[in-house]
Amino acid sequence: EILDAGCGTGQFSEVLLPYVRSLQCVELNPGMLDVARGKLLGAGAAVTFHQGDLLELPLADNSVDGACINQVLHHLPDDDSWSLMRRAFQEIRRVLRPGGTFVFNTCTNEQLAKGYWYFKLLPERTLKAMGARYAPLDVVNAQLAAVGFGEIEHHVPDQVIFGDNYLRSDGPLDSDWRRADSTWTHATPAELDTILQRVRDMQAAGTLQAWMHAADASRRGVGQVTLVAAQG
């Protein structure tokens, strides 16, 4: 029994499902949960959906063997005490059976600065706002340990997010492409207009593809996300 906490539209749940016996999907947003239900309709009784909060999971104590959170923690309206992140960790620890594993992903500030070519189009203010939403790894480790997790491991995968779509040099011009990364919502309409015009200008000049590859070079050796695994 695996928990996908903050499952959103079920994108990660769909990938995970073939590898597990059963899946508990929890999502606060009812619209996203409906999309997940439709996406996983063929799974039948193998998937159970719950509308609920990451900070008050609608599951019993010691009820799942493993848990994951995928690209959700930085959306918590936290302050620099990271108390909401700690509450989320407490809830995962509560529902996790002894010996279970909790896996989630996060970004370091270095990964935000170097791991995404299109971030170099965005204003510095936007990147600072995003960076403030990700707890440093030493804080993450301390919060996990404080609520009772044992061994903690970090891993930086080689893969890029969004797969082949990531290297679409004209991606910023596509609103659906931008919606895949909430960072774009931090740009004001005026800033976005300036960014899109810059992309169009490079596209017209035939330099956009080369600029993208040069901007992406800093990703190598840094990665885009850090996977954290903690033992219950």
PDB file of C-alpha atoms in Angstrom:
ATOM      1  CA  GLU A   1       0.000   0.000   0.000  1.00  0.00           C
ATOM      2  CA  ILE A   2       1.584   3.254  -1.213  1.00  0.00           C
ATOM      3  CA  LEU A   3       0.465   6.826  -0.559  1.00  0.00           C
ATOM      4  CA  ASP A   4       0.800   9.508  -3.214  1.00  0.00           C
ATOM      5  CA  ALA A   5       0.279  12.632  -1.088  1.00  0.00           C
ATOM      6  CA  GLY A   6      -0.693  15.675  -3.126  1.00  0.00           C
ATOM      7  CA  CYS A   7      -1.285  13.543  -6.225  1.00  0.00           C
ATOM      8  CA  GLY A   8      -2.546  16.466  -8.330  1.00  0.00           C
ATOM      9  CA  THR A   9      -3.909  15.231 -11.651  1.00  0.00           C
ATOM     10  CA  GLY A  10      -2.485  11.754 -11.123  1.00  0.00           C
ATOM     11  CA  GLN A  11       0.487  12.079 -13.443  1.00  0.00           C
ATOM     12  CA  PHE A  12       2.939  10.468 -11.023  1.00  0.00           C
ATOM     13  CA  SER A  13       0.324   8.012  -9.723  1.00  0.00           C
ATOM     14  CA  GLU A  14      -0.198   6.718 -13.256  1.00  0.00           C
ATOM     15  CA  VAL A  15       3.529   5.986 -13.612  1.00  0.00           C
ATOM     16  CA  LEU A  16       3.724   4.417 -10.154  1.00  0.00           C
ATOM     17  CA  LEU A  17       0.658   2.171 -10.393  1.00  0.00           C
ATOM     18  CA  PRO A  18       2.168  -0.785 -12.352  1.00  0.00           C
ATOM     19  CA  TYR A  19       4.815  -1.227  -9.654  1.00  0.00           C
ATOM     20  CA  VAL A  20       2.561  -1.370  -6.576  1.00  0.00           C
ATOM     21  CA  ARG A  21      -0.292  -3.534  -5.347  1.00  0.00           C
ATOM     22  CA  SER A  22      -2.500  -0.642  -4.256  1.00  0.00           C
ATOM     23  CA  LEU A  23      -2.338   3.124  -4.160  1.00  0.00           C
ATOM     24  CA  GLN A  24      -3.880   5.786  -1.914  1.00  0.00           C
ATOM     25  CA  CYS A  25      -4.163   9.126  -3.735  1.00  0.00           C
ATOM     26  CA  VAL A  26      -4.715  12.260  -1.645  1.00  0.00           C
ATOM     27  CA  GLU A  27      -5.320  15.678  -3.195  1.00  0.00           C
ATOM     28  CA  LEU A  28      -6.817  18.869  -1.749  1.00  0.00           C
ATOM     29  CA  ASN A  29      -7.982  20.397  -5.040  1.00  0.00           C
ATOM     30  CA  PRO A  30     -11.257  18.701  -6.119  1.00  0.00           C
ATOM     31  CA  GLY A  31     -10.794  19.610  -9.787  1.00  0.00           C
ATOM     32  CA  MET A  32      -7.351  18.006  -9.915  1.00  0.00           C
ATOM     33  CA  LEU A  33      -8.674  14.964  -8.071  1.00  0.00           C
ATOM     34  CA  ASP A  34     -11.421  14.528 -10.681  1.00  0.00           C
ATOM     35  CA  VAL A  35      -8.791  14.579 -13.433  1.00  0.00           C
ATOM     36  CA  ALA A  36      -6.787  11.932 -11.544  1.00  0.00           C
ATOM     37  CA  ARG A  37      -9.899   9.766 -11.177  1.00  0.00           C
ATOM     38  CA  GLY A  38     -10.486   9.918 -14.917  1.00  0.00           C
ATOM     39  CA  LYS A  39      -6.848   9.198 -15.705  1.00  0.00           C
ATOM     40  CA  LEU A  40      -6.781   6.116 -13.441  1.00  0.00           C
ATOM     41  CA  LEU A  41     -10.295   4.896 -14.157  1.00  0.00           C
ATOM     42  CA  GLY A  42      -9.080   1.523 -15.415  1.00  0.00           C
ATOM     43  CA  ALA A  43      -7.238   0.738 -12.187  1.00  0.00           C
ATOM     44  CA  GLY A  44     -10.437  -0.168 -10.344  1.00  0.00           C
ATOM     45  CA  ALA A  45     -10.062  -1.099  -6.682  1.00  0.00           C
ATOM     46  CA  ALA A  46      -6.264  -0.816  -6.858  1.00  0.00           C
ATOM     47  CA  VAL A  47      -6.571   2.964  -6.370  1.00  0.00           C
ATOM     48  CA  THR A  48      -8.467   4.814  -3.636  1.00  0.00           C
ATOM     49  CA  PHE A  49      -8.980   8.577  -3.934  1.00  0.00           C
ATOM     50  CA  HIS A  50      -9.288  10.987  -1.014  1.00  0.00           C
ATOM     51  CA  GLN A  51      -9.891  14.712  -1.024  1.00  0.00           C
ATOM     52  CA  GLY A  52      -7.717  15.885   1.828  1.00  0.00           C
ATOM     53  CA  ASP A  53      -4.961  18.085   3.153  1.00  0.00           C
ATOM     54  CA  LEU A  54      -1.295  17.140   3.218  1.00  0.00           C
ATOM     55  CA  LEU A  55      -1.213  18.505   6.769  1.00  0.00           C
ATOM     56  CA  GLU A  56      -4.163  16.345   7.922  1.00  0.00           C
ATOM     57  CA  LEU A  57      -4.047  13.164   5.878  1.00  0.00           C
ATOM     58  CA  PRO A  58      -7.384  11.273   5.805  1.00  0.00           C
ATOM     59  CA  LEU A  59      -5.678   7.956   6.548  1.00  0.00           C
ATOM     60  CA  ALA A  60      -5.296   5.825   9.658  1.00  0.00           C
ATOM     61  CA  ASP A  61      -2.075   5.519  11.650  1.00  0.00           C
ATOM     62  CA  ASN A  62       0.398   2.923  10.329  1.00  0.00           C
ATOM     63  CA  SER A  63      -1.735   2.254   7.248  1.00  0.00           C
ATOM     64  CA  VAL A  64       0.722   2.467   4.308  1.00  0.00           C
ATOM     65  CA  ASP A  65       4.006   0.744   3.481  1.00  0.00           C
ATOM     66  CA  GLY A  66       5.475   3.672   1.587  1.00  0.00           C
ATOM     67  CA  ALA A  67       4.704   7.292   0.794  1.00  0.00           C
ATOM     68  CA  CYS A  68       5.765   9.858  -1.771  1.00  0.00           C
ATOM     69  CA  ILE A  69       5.293  13.570  -2.359  1.00  0.00           C
ATOM     70  CA  ASN A  70       6.042  14.805  -5.856  1.00  0.00           C
ATOM     71  CA  GLN A  71       6.655  18.551  -6.454  1.00  0.00           C
ATOM     72  CA  VAL A  72       4.261  19.681  -3.712  1.00  0.00           C
ATOM     73  CA  LEU A  73       6.120  20.766  -0.574  1.00  0.00           C
ATOM     74  CA  HIS A  74       7.246  24.097  -2.045  1.00  0.00           C
ATOM     75  CA  HIS A  75       3.592  25.037  -2.573  1.00  0.00           C
ATOM     76  CA  LEU A  76       2.932  25.085   1.180  1.00  0.00           C
ATOM     77  CA  PRO A  77       2.537  28.714   2.407  1.00  0.00           C
ATOM     78  CA  ASP A  78       5.485  28.259   4.760  1.00  0.00           C
ATOM     79  CA  ASP A  79       7.683  30.790   6.554  1.00  0.00           C
ATOM     80  CA  ASP A  80      11.363  30.543   7.410  1.00  0.00           C
ATOM     81  CA  SER A  81      10.604  28.259  10.373  1.00  0.00           C
ATOM     82  CA  TRP A  82       9.404  25.584   7.919  1.00  0.00           C
ATOM     83  CA  SER A  83       6.715  24.584  10.417  1.00  0.00           C
ATOM     84  CA  LEU A  84       4.265  23.482   7.699  1.00  0.00           C
ATOM     85  CA  MET A  85       6.849  21.248   6.075  1.00  0.00           C
ATOM     86  CA  ARG A  86       7.478  19.693   9.474  1.00  0.00           C
ATOM     87  CA  ARG A  87       3.731  19.106   9.954  1.00  0.00           C
ATOM     88  CA  ALA A  88       3.597  17.390   6.567  1.00  0.00           C
ATOM     89  CA  PHE A  89       6.506  15.172   7.597  1.00  0.00           C
ATOM     90  CA  GLN A  90       4.736  14.377  10.875  1.00  0.00           C
ATOM     91  CA  GLU A  91       1.619  13.302   9.004  1.00  0.00           C
ATOM     92  CA  ILE A  92       3.601  11.060   6.661  1.00  0.00           C
ATOM     93  CA  ARG A  93       5.390   9.535   9.649  1.00  0.00           C
ATOM     94  CA  ARG A  94       2.024   8.931  11.358  1.00  0.00           C
ATOM     95  CA  VAL A  95       0.459   6.989   8.476  1.00  0.00           C
ATOM     96  CA  LEU A  96       3.640   5.098   7.561  1.00  0.00           C
ATOM     97  CA  ARG A  97       4.101   1.606   8.953  1.00  0.00           C
ATOM     98  CA  PRO A  98       7.331   0.917  10.883  1.00  0.00           C
ATOM     99  CA  GLY A  99      10.144   0.269   8.427  1.00  0.00           C
ATOM    100  CA  GLY A 100       8.329   2.035   5.584  1.00  0.00           C
ATOM    101  CA  THR A 101       9.994   4.456   3.192  1.00  0.00           C
ATOM    102  CA  PHE A 102       9.120   8.067   2.440  1.00  0.00           C
ATOM    103  CA  VAL A 103      10.409   9.540  -0.848  1.00  0.00           C
ATOM    104  CA  PHE A 104       9.979  13.107  -2.083  1.00  0.00           C
ATOM    105  CA  ASN A 105      11.731  15.573  -4.316  1.00  0.00           C
ATOM    106  CA  THR A 106      12.979  19.068  -3.737  1.00  0.00           C
ATOM    107  CA  CYS A 107      15.347  21.588  -5.350  1.00  0.00           C
ATOM    108  CA  THR A 108      18.434  23.237  -3.980  1.00  0.00           C
ATOM    109  CA  ASN A 109      18.959  26.916  -4.763  1.00  0.00           C
ATOM    110  CA  GLU A 110      21.902  25.898  -6.976  1.00  0.00           C
ATOM    111  CA  GLN A 111      19.623  23.607  -8.967  1.00  0.00           C
ATOM    112  CA  LEU A 112      17.109  26.398  -9.404  1.00  0.00           C
ATOM    113  CA  ALA A 113      19.847  28.773 -10.597  1.00  0.00           C
ATOM    114  CA  LYS A 114      21.645  26.342 -12.931  1.00  0.00           C
ATOM    115  CA  GLY A 115      19.372  23.404 -13.677  1.00  0.00           C
ATOM    116  CA  TYR A 116      16.712  24.959 -15.935  1.00  0.00           C
ATOM    117  CA  TRP A 117      17.668  26.758 -19.130  1.00  0.00           C
ATOM    118  CA  TYR A 118      14.432  28.749 -19.323  1.00  0.00           C
ATOM    119  CA  PHE A 119      14.900  30.163 -15.819  1.00  0.00           C
ATOM    120  CA  LYS A 120      17.604  32.320 -17.382  1.00  0.00           C
ATOM    121  CA  LEU A 121      14.825  34.156 -19.201  1.00  0.00           C
ATOM    122  CA  LEU A 122      13.085  35.055 -15.956  1.00  0.00           C
ATOM    123  CA  PRO A 123      13.780  38.104 -13.752  1.00  0.00           C
ATOM    124  CA  GLU A 124      16.135  37.639 -10.798  1.00  0.00           C
ATOM    125  CA  ARG A 125      13.253  38.585  -8.500  1.00  0.00           C
ATOM    126  CA  THR A 126      11.317  35.535  -9.697  1.00  0.00           C
ATOM    127  CA  LEU A 127      14.180  33.166  -8.989  1.00  0.00           C
ATOM    128  CA  LYS A 128      14.653  34.612  -5.502  1.00  0.00           C
ATOM    129  CA  ALA A 129      10.948  34.130  -4.802  1.00  0.00           C
ATOM    130  CA  MET A 130      11.173  30.504  -5.909  1.00  0.00           C
ATOM    131  CA  GLY A 131      14.354  29.885  -3.958  1.00  0.00           C
ATOM    132  CA  ALA A 132      12.693  31.107  -0.763  1.00  0.00           C
ATOM    133  CA  ARG A 133      10.072  28.365  -1.108  1.00  0.00           C
ATOM    134  CA  TYR A 134      12.585  25.511  -0.924  1.00  0.00           C
ATOM    135  CA  ALA A 135      14.094  24.596   2.439  1.00  0.00           C
ATOM    136  CA  PRO A 136      17.871  23.980   2.479  1.00  0.00           C
ATOM    137  CA  LEU A 137      18.763  20.285   2.596  1.00  0.00           C
ATOM    138  CA  ASP A 138      20.225  20.538   6.099  1.00  0.00           C
ATOM    139  CA  VAL A 139      16.891  21.934   7.310  1.00  0.00           C
ATOM    140  CA  VAL A 140      15.015  19.159   5.485  1.00  0.00           C
ATOM    141  CA  ASN A 141      17.204  16.543   7.176  1.00  0.00           C
ATOM    142  CA  ALA A 142      16.744  18.122  10.602  1.00  0.00           C
ATOM    143  CA  GLN A 143      12.954  18.291  10.236  1.00  0.00           C
ATOM    144  CA  LEU A 144      12.762  14.660   9.125  1.00  0.00           C
ATOM    145  CA  ALA A 145      14.871  13.527  12.054  1.00  0.00           C
ATOM    146  CA  ALA A 146      12.857  15.654  14.487  1.00  0.00           C
ATOM    147  CA  VAL A 147       9.614  13.800  13.667  1.00  0.00           C
ATOM    148  CA  GLY A 148      11.182  10.356  13.945  1.00  0.00           C
ATOM    149  CA  PHE A 149      12.571   9.377  10.563  1.00  0.00           C
ATOM    150  CA  GLY A 150      15.769   7.368  10.588  1.00  0.00           C
ATOM    151  CA  GLU A 151      18.287   6.942   7.771  1.00  0.00           C
ATOM    152  CA  ILE A 152      18.087   9.741   5.173  1.00  0.00           C
ATOM    153  CA  GLU A 153      19.580   9.566   1.678  1.00  0.00           C
ATOM    154  CA  HIS A 154      19.847  12.099  -1.162  1.00  0.00           C
ATOM    155  CA  HIS A 155      20.067  11.323  -4.869  1.00  0.00           C
ATOM    156  CA  VAL A 156      20.307  13.653  -7.888  1.00  0.00           C
ATOM    157  CA  PRO A 157      18.940  11.895 -11.002  1.00  0.00           C
ATOM    158  CA  ASP A 158      20.388  12.485 -14.458  1.00  0.00           C
ATOM    159  CA  GLN A 159      16.978  12.716 -16.103  1.00  0.00           C
ATOM    160  CA  VAL A 160      15.340  16.039 -16.916  1.00  0.00           C
ATOM    161  CA  ILE A 161      11.776  16.916 -15.995  1.00  0.00           C
ATOM    162  CA  PHE A 162       9.168  17.013 -18.777  1.00  0.00           C
ATOM    163  CA  GLY A 163      11.199  14.519 -20.852  1.00  0.00           C
ATOM    164  CA  ASP A 164      11.677  15.538 -24.481  1.00  0.00           C
ATOM    165  CA  ASN A 165       9.504  18.619 -23.951  1.00  0.00           C
ATOM    166  CA  TYR A 166      12.174  20.126 -21.735  1.00  0.00           C
ATOM    167  CA  LEU A 167      14.426  20.884 -24.715  1.00  0.00           C
ATOM    168  CA  ARG A 168      11.776  22.679 -26.754  1.00  0.00           C
ATOM    169  CA  SER A 169      13.491  25.988 -27.396  1.00  0.00           C
ATOM    170  CA  ASP A 170      10.159  27.537 -28.408  1.00  0.00           C
ATOM    171  CA  GLY A 171       8.428  26.106 -25.317  1.00  0.00           C
ATOM    172  CA  PRO A 172       8.071  29.473 -23.542  1.00  0.00           C
ATOM    173  CA  LEU A 173       5.814  30.637 -26.388  1.00  0.00           C
ATOM    174  CA  ASP A 174       3.334  27.847 -25.615  1.00  0.00           C
ATOM    175  CA  SER A 175       1.039  28.564 -22.646  1.00  0.00           C
ATOM    176  CA  ASP A 176       0.449  24.822 -22.072  1.00  0.00           C
ATOM    177  CA  TRP A 177       4.216  24.280 -21.918  1.00  0.00           C
ATOM    178  CA  ARG A 178       4.585  27.106 -19.385  1.00  0.00           C
ATOM    179  CA  ARG A 179       1.762  25.716 -17.234  1.00  0.00           C
ATOM    180  CA  ALA A 180       3.883  22.632 -16.526  1.00  0.00           C
ATOM    181  CA  ASP A 181       6.141  24.771 -14.294  1.00  0.00           C
ATOM    182  CA  SER A 182       4.538  27.052 -11.706  1.00  0.00           C
ATOM    183  CA  THR A 183       7.631  29.294 -11.735  1.00  0.00           C
ATOM    184  CA  TRP A 184       6.146  31.122 -14.702  1.00  0.00           C
ATOM    185  CA  THR A 185       3.266  32.362 -12.539  1.00  0.00           C
ATOM    186  CA  HIS A 186       5.727  34.575 -10.629  1.00  0.00           C
ATOM    187  CA  ALA A 187       6.368  36.719 -13.718  1.00  0.00           C
ATOM    188  CA  THR A 188       4.131  39.764 -14.101  1.00  0.00           C
ATOM    189  CA  PRO A 189       2.203  40.162 -17.392  1.00  0.00           C
ATOM    190  CA  ALA A 190       4.634  42.889 -18.465  1.00  0.00           C
ATOM    191  CA  GLU A 191       7.652  40.711 -17.622  1.00  0.00           C
ATOM    192  CA  LEU A 192       6.136  37.790 -19.510  1.00  0.00           C
ATOM    193  CA  ASP A 193       5.540  39.954 -22.589  1.00  0.00           C
ATOM    194  CA  THR A 194       9.198  41.029 -22.528  1.00  0.00           C
ATOM    195  CA  ILE A 195      10.372  37.408 -22.179  1.00  0.00           C
ATOM    196  CA  LEU A 196       8.205  36.150 -25.017  1.00  0.00           C
ATOM    197  CA  GLN A 197       9.359  38.966 -27.292  1.00  0.00           C
ATOM    198  CA  ARG A 198      12.977  38.071 -26.536  1.00  0.00           C
ATOM    199  CA  VAL A 199      12.282  34.441 -27.479  1.00  0.00           C
ATOM    200  CA  ARG A 200      10.563  35.507 -30.715  1.00  0.00           C
ATOM    201  CA  ASP A 201      13.477  37.791 -31.574  1.00  0.00           C
ATOM    202  CA  MET A 202      16.000  34.972 -31.096  1.00  0.00           C
ATOM    203  CA  GLN A 203      13.757  32.629 -33.058  1.00  0.00           C
ATOM    204  CA  ALA A 204      13.576  35.099 -35.948  1.00  0.00           C
ATOM    205  CA  ALA A 205      17.353  35.596 -35.857  1.00  0.00           C
ATOM    206  CA  GLY A 206      17.962  31.828 -35.895  1.00  0.00           C
ATOM    207  CA  THR A 207      19.858  31.916 -32.588  1.00  0.00           C
ATOM    208  CA  LEU A 208      17.249  30.470 -30.216  1.00  0.00           C
ATOM    209  CA  GLN A 209      18.346  26.818 -30.351  1.00  0.00           C
ATOM    210  CA  ALA A 210      22.006  27.655 -29.764  1.00  0.00           C
ATOM    211  CA  TRP A 211      21.122  30.027 -26.917  1.00  0.00           C
ATOM    212  CA  MET A 212      19.017  27.312 -25.243  1.00  0.00           C
ATOM    213  CA  HIS A 213      21.814  24.736 -25.382  1.00  0.00           C
ATOM    214  CA  ALA A 214      24.324  27.253 -24.000  1.00  0.00           C
ATOM    215  CA  ALA A 215      21.928  28.184 -21.188  1.00  0.00           C
ATOM    216  CA  ASP A 216      21.360  24.508 -20.397  1.00  0.00           C
ATOM    217  CA  ALA A 217      25.072  23.693 -20.082  1.00  0.00           C
ATOM    218  CA  SER A 218      25.135  24.659 -16.389  1.00  0.00           C
ATOM    219  CA  ARG A 219      22.652  21.854 -15.592  1.00  0.00           C
ATOM    220  CA  ARG A 220      25.299  19.158 -16.059  1.00  0.00           C
ATOM    221  CA  GLY A 221      26.716  18.066 -12.736  1.00  0.00           C
ATOM    222  CA  VAL A 222      24.045  19.976 -10.799  1.00  0.00           C
ATOM    223  CA  GLY A 223      20.816  18.328 -11.897  1.00  0.00           C
ATOM    224  CA  GLN A 224      17.295  19.669 -11.579  1.00  0.00           C
ATOM    225  CA  VAL A 225      15.912  17.967  -8.483  1.00  0.00           C
ATOM    226  CA  THR A 226      17.135  16.152  -5.400  1.00  0.00           C
ATOM    227  CA  LEU A 227      15.339  12.985  -4.340  1.00  0.00           C
ATOM    228  CA  VAL A 228      15.187  12.470  -0.584  1.00  0.00           C
ATOM    229  CA  ALA A 229      14.464   9.031   0.894  1.00  0.00           C
ATOM    230  CA  ALA A 230      13.790   8.627   4.622  1.00  0.00           C
ATOM    231  CA  GLN A 231      13.204   5.416   6.551  1.00  0.00           C
ATOM    232  CA  GLY A 232      10.305   5.223   8.992  1.00  0.00           C
TER     233      GLY A 232
END
